[in-house]
JSON list of C-alpha atoms in Angstrom, two decimals:
[
{"chain": "C", "resi": 1, "resn": "MET", "atom": "CA", "xyz": [0.00, 0.00, 0.00]},
{"chain": "C", "resi": 2, "resn": "HIS", "atom": "CA", "xyz": [1.21, 3.46, -0.90]},
{"chain": "C", "resi": 3, "resn": "SER", "atom": "CA", "xyz": [-0.10, 6.90, -0.05]},
{"chain": "C", "resi": 4, "resn": "ILE", "atom": "CA", "xyz": [0.47, 9.79, -2.43]},
{"chain": "C", "resi": 5, "resn": "LEU", "atom": "CA", "xyz": [-0.11, 13.46, -1.66]},
{"chain": "C", "resi": 6, "resn": "VAL", "atom": "CA", "xyz": [-0.39, 15.89, -4.57]},
{"chain": "C", "resi": 7, "resn": "VAL", "atom": "CA", "xyz": [-0.23, 19.60, -3.76]},
{"chain": "C", "resi": 8, "resn": "GLU", "atom": "CA", "xyz": [-1.41, 21.85, -6.58]},
{"chain": "C", "resi": 9, "resn": "ASP", "atom": "CA", "xyz": [-3.41, 25.08, -6.48]},
{"chain": "C", "resi": 10, "resn": "GLU", "atom": "CA", "xyz": [-4.50, 25.01, -10.15]},
{"chain": "C", "resi": 11, "resn": "GLU", "atom": "CA", "xyz": [-7.61, 22.83, -10.38]},
{"chain": "C", "resi": 12, "resn": "LEU", "atom": "CA", "xyz": [-7.08, 21.71, -14.00]},
{"chain": "C", "resi": 13, "resn": "GLU", "atom": "CA", "xyz": [-3.50, 20.73, -13.29]},
{"chain": "C", "resi": 14, "resn": "LEU", "atom": "CA", "xyz": [-4.59, 18.81, -10.19]},
{"chain": "C", "resi": 15, "resn": "GLU", "atom": "CA", "xyz": [-7.25, 16.96, -12.20]},
{"chain": "C", "resi": 16, "resn": "PHE", "atom": "CA", "xyz": [-4.65, 16.02, -14.84]},
{"chain": "C", "resi": 17, "resn": "ILE", "atom": "CA", "xyz": [-2.18, 14.73, -12.24]},
{"chain": "C", "resi": 18, "resn": "GLU", "atom": "CA", "xyz": [-4.91, 12.81, -10.43]},
{"chain": "C", "resi": 19, "resn": "SER", "atom": "CA", "xyz": [-6.14, 11.16, -13.63]},
{"chain": "C", "resi": 20, "resn": "VAL", "atom": "CA", "xyz": [-2.60, 10.06, -14.54]},
{"chain": "C", "resi": 21, "resn": "ILE", "atom": "CA", "xyz": [-1.88, 8.70, -11.05]},
{"chain": "C", "resi": 22, "resn": "ARG", "atom": "CA", "xyz": [-5.22, 6.93, -10.63]},
{"chain": "C", "resi": 23, "resn": "GLU", "atom": "CA", "xyz": [-4.60, 4.87, -13.79]},
{"chain": "C", "resi": 24, "resn": "ASP", "atom": "CA", "xyz": [-1.86, 2.96, -11.96]},
{"chain": "C", "resi": 25, "resn": "LEU", "atom": "CA", "xyz": [-3.08, 3.00, -8.35]},
{"chain": "C", "resi": 26, "resn": "GLN", "atom": "CA", "xyz": [-3.83, -0.26, -6.60]},
{"chain": "C", "resi": 27, "resn": "GLU", "atom": "CA", "xyz": [-7.06, -0.78, -4.63]},
{"chain": "C", "resi": 28, "resn": "ASP", "atom": "CA", "xyz": [-5.40, -0.19, -1.27]},
{"chain": "C", "resi": 29, "resn": "ASP", "atom": "CA", "xyz": [-3.36, 2.86, -2.36]},
{"chain": "C", "resi": 30, "resn": "VAL", "atom": "CA", "xyz": [-4.42, 6.22, -0.95]},
{"chain": "C", "resi": 31, "resn": "PHE", "atom": "CA", "xyz": [-4.57, 9.43, -3.02]},
{"chain": "C", "resi": 32, "resn": "LEU", "atom": "CA", "xyz": [-4.56, 12.72, -1.11]},
{"chain": "C", "resi": 33, "resn": "THR", "atom": "CA", "xyz": [-4.69, 16.32, -2.33]},
{"chain": "C", "resi": 34, "resn": "ALA", "atom": "CA", "xyz": [-3.97, 19.77, -0.97]},
{"chain": "C", "resi": 35, "resn": "HIS", "atom": "CA", "xyz": [-4.23, 23.22, -2.53]},
{"chain": "C", "resi": 36, "resn": "THR", "atom": "CA", "xyz": [-1.79, 25.17, -0.35]},
{"chain": "C", "resi": 37, "resn": "GLY", "atom": "CA", "xyz": [1.60, 24.63, 1.21]},
{"chain": "C", "resi": 38, "resn": "ALA", "atom": "CA", "xyz": [0.12, 24.95, 4.70]},
{"chain": "C", "resi": 39, "resn": "GLN", "atom": "CA", "xyz": [-2.46, 22.25, 3.92]},
{"chain": "C", "resi": 40, "resn": "ALA", "atom": "CA", "xyz": [0.35, 20.02, 2.62]},
{"chain": "C", "resi": 41, "resn": "VAL", "atom": "CA", "xyz": [2.20, 20.29, 5.93]},
{"chain": "C", "resi": 42, "resn": "GLN", "atom": "CA", "xyz": [-0.96, 19.55, 7.94]},
{"chain": "C", "resi": 43, "resn": "ILE", "atom": "CA", "xyz": [-1.88, 16.53, 5.83]},
{"chain": "C", "resi": 44, "resn": "ALA", "atom": "CA", "xyz": [1.69, 15.22, 5.87]},
{"chain": "C", "resi": 45, "resn": "LYS", "atom": "CA", "xyz": [1.73, 15.43, 9.70]},
{"chain": "C", "resi": 46, "resn": "LYS", "atom": "CA", "xyz": [-1.54, 13.54, 10.00]},
{"chain": "C", "resi": 47, "resn": "ARG", "atom": "CA", "xyz": [-1.26, 11.00, 7.18]},
{"chain": "C", "resi": 48, "resn": "HIS", "atom": "CA", "xyz": [2.50, 10.51, 6.63]},
{"chain": "C", "resi": 49, "resn": "PRO", "atom": "CA", "xyz": [2.29, 9.96, 2.85]},
{"chain": "C", "resi": 50, "resn": "ASP", "atom": "CA", "xyz": [4.97, 7.86, 1.16]},
{"chain": "C", "resi": 51, "resn": "VAL", "atom": "CA", "xyz": [5.21, 10.23, -1.81]},
{"chain": "C", "resi": 52, "resn": "ILE", "atom": "CA", "xyz": [4.53, 13.94, -2.07]},
{"chain": "C", "resi": 53, "resn": "ILE", "atom": "CA", "xyz": [4.40, 15.77, -5.39]},
{"chain": "C", "resi": 54, "resn": "LEU", "atom": "CA", "xyz": [4.02, 19.51, -5.16]},
{"chain": "C", "resi": 55, "resn": "ASP", "atom": "CA", "xyz": [4.30, 22.76, -7.05]},
{"chain": "C", "resi": 56, "resn": "ILE", "atom": "CA", "xyz": [6.65, 25.53, -5.93]},
{"chain": "C", "resi": 57, "resn": "MET", "atom": "CA", "xyz": [4.28, 28.47, -6.19]},
{"chain": "C", "resi": 58, "resn": "LEU", "atom": "CA", "xyz": [1.46, 27.76, -3.77]},
{"chain": "C", "resi": 59, "resn": "PRO", "atom": "CA", "xyz": [-0.77, 30.01, -1.65]},
{"chain": "C", "resi": 60, "resn": "GLU", "atom": "CA", "xyz": [-0.02, 30.58, 2.06]},
{"chain": "C", "resi": 61, "resn": "MET", "atom": "CA", "xyz": [3.36, 28.83, 1.98]},
{"chain": "C", "resi": 62, "resn": "ASP", "atom": "CA", "xyz": [5.39, 28.05, -1.12]},
{"chain": "C", "resi": 63, "resn": "GLY", "atom": "CA", "xyz": [6.36, 24.49, -1.96]},
{"chain": "C", "resi": 64, "resn": "LEU", "atom": "CA", "xyz": [9.99, 24.83, -0.88]},
{"chain": "C", "resi": 65, "resn": "GLU", "atom": "CA", "xyz": [8.95, 26.18, 2.53]},
{"chain": "C", "resi": 66, "resn": "ALA", "atom": "CA", "xyz": [6.46, 23.33, 2.85]},
{"chain": "C", "resi": 67, "resn": "ILE", "atom": "CA", "xyz": [9.20, 20.81, 2.08]},
{"chain": "C", "resi": 68, "resn": "GLU", "atom": "CA", "xyz": [11.43, 22.37, 4.74]},
{"chain": "C", "resi": 69, "resn": "GLU", "atom": "CA", "xyz": [8.66, 21.97, 7.31]},
{"chain": "C", "resi": 70, "resn": "ILE", "atom": "CA", "xyz": [7.83, 18.41, 6.22]},
{"chain": "C", "resi": 71, "resn": "ARG", "atom": "CA", "xyz": [11.50, 17.38, 6.39]},
{"chain": "C", "resi": 72, "resn": "LYS", "atom": "CA", "xyz": [11.48, 18.30, 10.11]},
{"chain": "C", "resi": 73, "resn": "PHE", "atom": "CA", "xyz": [9.04, 15.50, 10.98]},
{"chain": "C", "resi": 74, "resn": "ALA", "atom": "CA", "xyz": [9.28, 13.23, 7.92]},
{"chain": "C", "resi": 75, "resn": "PRO", "atom": "CA", "xyz": [12.90, 13.35, 6.76]},
{"chain": "C", "resi": 76, "resn": "ASP", "atom": "CA", "xyz": [12.66, 10.26, 4.56]},
{"chain": "C", "resi": 77, "resn": "THR", "atom": "CA", "xyz": [9.47, 11.06, 2.65]},
{"chain": "C", "resi": 78, "resn": "CYS", "atom": "CA", "xyz": [9.99, 10.79, -1.11]},
{"chain": "C", "resi": 79, "resn": "ILE", "atom": "CA", "xyz": [9.22, 14.25, -2.52]},
{"chain": "C", "resi": 80, "resn": "GLY", "atom": "CA", "xyz": [9.00, 15.45, -6.11]},
{"chain": "C", "resi": 81, "resn": "ILE", "atom": "CA", "xyz": [8.46, 18.91, -7.48]},
{"chain": "C", "resi": 82, "resn": "LEU", "atom": "CA", "xyz": [6.28, 19.58, -10.53]},
{"chain": "C", "resi": 83, "resn": "THR", "atom": "CA", "xyz": [6.53, 23.23, -11.51]},
{"chain": "C", "resi": 84, "resn": "ALA", "atom": "CA", "xyz": [6.66, 25.67, -14.39]},
{"chain": "C", "resi": 85, "resn": "TYR", "atom": "CA", "xyz": [9.58, 27.53, -12.79]},
{"chain": "C", "resi": 86, "resn": "THR", "atom": "CA", "xyz": [12.95, 26.88, -14.43]},
{"chain": "C", "resi": 87, "resn": "ASP", "atom": "CA", "xyz": [14.96, 29.25, -12.21]},
{"chain": "C", "resi": 88, "resn": "PHE", "atom": "CA", "xyz": [18.14, 27.40, -11.24]},
{"chain": "C", "resi": 89, "resn": "ARG", "atom": "CA", "xyz": [17.94, 28.76, -7.67]},
{"chain": "C", "resi": 90, "resn": "TYR", "atom": "CA", "xyz": [14.75, 26.75, -7.16]},
{"chain": "C", "resi": 91, "resn": "ALA", "atom": "CA", "xyz": [16.47, 23.61, -8.43]},
{"chain": "C", "resi": 92, "resn": "GLN", "atom": "CA", "xyz": [19.46, 24.23, -6.14]},
{"chain": "C", "resi": 93, "resn": "LYS", "atom": "CA", "xyz": [17.19, 24.65, -3.13]},
{"chain": "C", "resi": 94, "resn": "ALA", "atom": "CA", "xyz": [15.27, 21.50, -4.11]},
{"chain": "C", "resi": 95, "resn": "ILE", "atom": "CA", "xyz": [18.53, 19.54, -4.22]},
{"chain": "C", "resi": 96, "resn": "SER", "atom": "CA", "xyz": [19.50, 20.80, -0.77]},
{"chain": "C", "resi": 97, "resn": "LEU", "atom": "CA", "xyz": [16.09, 19.60, 0.48]},
{"chain": "C", "resi": 98, "resn": "ARG", "atom": "CA", "xyz": [16.77, 16.13, -0.97]},
{"chain": "C", "resi": 99, "resn": "VAL", "atom": "CA", "xyz": [13.97, 16.27, -3.52]},
{"chain": "C", "resi": 100, "resn": "PHE", "atom": "CA", "xyz": [13.80, 13.04, -5.51]},
{"chain": "C", "resi": 101, "resn": "GLU", "atom": "CA", "xyz": [12.86, 14.67, -8.82]},
{"chain": "C", "resi": 102, "resn": "TYR", "atom": "CA", "xyz": [12.38, 18.18, -10.22]},
{"chain": "C", "resi": 103, "resn": "MET", "atom": "CA", "xyz": [9.87, 18.01, -13.08]},
{"chain": "C", "resi": 104, "resn": "LEU", "atom": "CA", "xyz": [8.91, 20.86, -15.37]},
{"chain": "C", "resi": 105, "resn": "LYS", "atom": "CA", "xyz": [5.40, 21.62, -16.60]},
{"chain": "C", "resi": 106, "resn": "PRO", "atom": "CA", "xyz": [4.00, 20.74, -18.98]},
{"chain": "C", "resi": 107, "resn": "ILE", "atom": "CA", "xyz": [4.90, 17.09, -18.48]},
{"chain": "C", "resi": 108, "resn": "LYS", "atom": "CA", "xyz": [3.86, 14.19, -20.66]},
{"chain": "C", "resi": 109, "resn": "PRO", "atom": "CA", "xyz": [1.76, 11.55, -18.87]},
{"chain": "C", "resi": 110, "resn": "ALA", "atom": "CA", "xyz": [4.23, 8.76, -19.72]},
{"chain": "C", "resi": 111, "resn": "GLU", "atom": "CA", "xyz": [7.13, 10.76, -18.32]},
{"chain": "C", "resi": 112, "resn": "PHE", "atom": "CA", "xyz": [5.18, 11.58, -15.16]},
{"chain": "C", "resi": 113, "resn": "LYS", "atom": "CA", "xyz": [4.22, 7.93, -14.71]},
{"chain": "C", "resi": 114, "resn": "GLY", "atom": "CA", "xyz": [7.88, 6.93, -15.06]},
{"chain": "C", "resi": 115, "resn": "VAL", "atom": "CA", "xyz": [8.94, 9.36, -12.34]},
{"chain": "C", "resi": 116, "resn": "LEU", "atom": "CA", "xyz": [6.12, 8.25, -10.04]},
{"chain": "C", "resi": 117, "resn": "LYS", "atom": "CA", "xyz": [7.07, 4.61, -10.60]},
{"chain": "C", "resi": 118, "resn": "ARG", "atom": "CA", "xyz": [10.69, 5.35, -9.63]},
{"chain": "C", "resi": 119, "resn": "MET", "atom": "CA", "xyz": [9.50, 7.23, -6.56]},
{"chain": "C", "resi": 120, "resn": "LEU", "atom": "CA", "xyz": [7.32, 4.32, -5.45]},
{"chain": "C", "resi": 121, "resn": "GLU", "atom": "CA", "xyz": [10.17, 1.87, -6.08]},
{"chain": "C", "resi": 122, "resn": "HIS", "atom": "CA", "xyz": [12.39, 4.08, -3.93]},
{"chain": "C", "resi": 123, "resn": "VAL", "atom": "CA", "xyz": [9.79, 3.92, -1.14]},
{"chain": "C", "resi": 124, "resn": "ASP", "atom": "CA", "xyz": [9.57, 0.14, -1.45]},
{"chain": "C", "resi": 125, "resn": "GLU", "atom": "CA", "xyz": [13.37, -0.22, -1.33]},
{"chain": "C", "resi": 126, "resn": "ALA", "atom": "CA", "xyz": [13.52, 1.96, 1.78]},
{"chain": "C", "resi": 127, "resn": "ARG", "atom": "CA", "xyz": [10.88, -0.21, 3.45]},
{"chain": "C", "resi": 128, "resn": "GLU", "atom": "CA", "xyz": [12.83, -3.32, 2.52]},
{"chain": "C", "resi": 129, "resn": "ARG", "atom": "CA", "xyz": [16.05, -1.84, 3.92]},
{"chain": "C", "resi": 130, "resn": "ASP", "atom": "CA", "xyz": [14.23, -1.06, 7.15]},
{"chain": "C", "resi": 131, "resn": "LYS", "atom": "CA", "xyz": [13.08, -4.68, 7.36]},
{"chain": "C", "resi": 132, "resn": "ILE", "atom": "CA", "xyz": [16.46, -6.30, 6.75]},
{"chain": "C", "resi": 133, "resn": "GLY", "atom": "CA", "xyz": [18.61, -3.71, 8.49]},
{"chain": "C", "resi": 134, "resn": "THR", "atom": "CA", "xyz": [21.26, -1.43, 7.11]},
{"chain": "C", "resi": 135, "resn": "ASN", "atom": "CA", "xyz": [24.03, -4.02, 7.56]},
{"chain": "C", "resi": 136, "resn": "GLN", "atom": "CA", "xyz": [22.48, -6.33, 5.02]},
{"chain": "C", "resi": 137, "resn": "ILE", "atom": "CA", "xyz": [21.83, -4.10, 2.00]},
{"chain": "C", "resi": 138, "resn": "ALA", "atom": "CA", "xyz": [21.93, -6.09, -1.23]},
{"chain": "C", "resi": 139, "resn": "PRO", "atom": "CA", "xyz": [24.64, -5.11, -3.76]},
{"chain": "C", "resi": 140, "resn": "GLU", "atom": "CA", "xyz": [22.04, -4.54, -6.49]},
{"chain": "C", "resi": 141, "resn": "THR", "atom": "CA", "xyz": [20.28, -2.00, -4.25]},
{"chain": "C", "resi": 142, "resn": "ILE", "atom": "CA", "xyz": [23.55, -0.13, -3.78]},
{"chain": "C", "resi": 143, "resn": "ALA", "atom": "CA", "xyz": [24.06, -0.13, -7.55]},
{"chain": "C", "resi": 144, "resn": "LYS", "atom": "CA", "xyz": [20.52, 1.22, -8.11]},
{"chain": "C", "resi": 145, "resn": "ASN", "atom": "CA", "xyz": [21.07, 4.00, -5.58]},
{"chain": "C", "resi": 146, "resn": "ALA", "atom": "CA", "xyz": [24.37, 4.93, -7.22]},
{"chain": "C", "resi": 147, "resn": "GLY", "atom": "CA", "xyz": [22.47, 5.19, -10.50]},
{"chain": "C", "resi": 148, "resn": "ALA", "atom": "CA", "xyz": [19.95, 7.54, -8.89]},
{"chain": "C", "resi": 149, "resn": "GLY", "atom": "CA", "xyz": [22.81, 9.78, -7.76]},
{"chain": "C", "resi": 150, "resn": "THR", "atom": "CA", "xyz": [24.12, 9.80, -11.31]},
{"chain": "C", "resi": 151, "resn": "GLU", "atom": "CA", "xyz": [20.66, 10.86, -12.53]},
{"chain": "C", "resi": 152, "resn": "GLN", "atom": "CA", "xyz": [20.62, 13.77, -10.07]},
{"chain": "C", "resi": 153, "resn": "GLN", "atom": "CA", "xyz": [24.11, 14.84, -11.11]},
{"chain": "C", "resi": 154, "resn": "SER", "atom": "CA", "xyz": [23.03, 14.63, -14.74]},
{"chain": "C", "resi": 155, "resn": "PHE", "atom": "CA", "xyz": [20.06, 16.88, -13.92]},
{"chain": "C", "resi": 156, "resn": "VAL", "atom": "CA", "xyz": [22.36, 19.44, -12.32]},
{"chain": "C", "resi": 157, "resn": "ASP", "atom": "CA", "xyz": [24.75, 19.33, -15.30]},
{"chain": "C", "resi": 158, "resn": "GLU", "atom": "CA", "xyz": [21.87, 19.76, -17.76]},
{"chain": "C", "resi": 159, "resn": "SER", "atom": "CA", "xyz": [20.48, 22.66, -15.70]},
{"chain": "C", "resi": 160, "resn": "VAL", "atom": "CA", "xyz": [23.81, 24.46, -15.67]},
{"chain": "C", "resi": 161, "resn": "ALA", "atom": "CA", "xyz": [24.21, 23.92, -19.43]},
{"chain": "C", "resi": 162, "resn": "TYR", "atom": "CA", "xyz": [20.70, 25.24, -20.03]},
{"chain": "C", "resi": 163, "resn": "ILE", "atom": "CA", "xyz": [21.35, 28.36, -17.96]},
{"chain": "C", "resi": 164, "resn": "GLN", "atom": "CA", "xyz": [24.64, 29.05, -19.72]}
]
């Protein structure tokens, strides 16, 4: 079972994201929504979602501030940003907050599904690590995690190239 929180203040965008996510949800998965950063923090405190996908520009509290608050009580939650803002400072801040993925709008449904799938796999791997203990991490898991770091570095390199 997974729980996914989507934080988006634009109703049409929220409906699009929900429709894409619901196509692949299992019966026991939970889909949650919020429209503001403050609501996101409240819901995250109460429901402890496995995955949070949020915009940066939100009413009451922006997405980066919401992530900072959520990290205080849920440091291992898998968080992704879906935004129209390409400013490199936002991406830098997202990296410092250990955001799993920084996605730009508009996003194709297949691309979004791929990111969500990787996020859920990350959650499942973390649960498995918790079960078997950190001293018994499988070599293939270490290799996968190294690949994820390479993806993040690639994102940073592409961002810098784009800005230049």
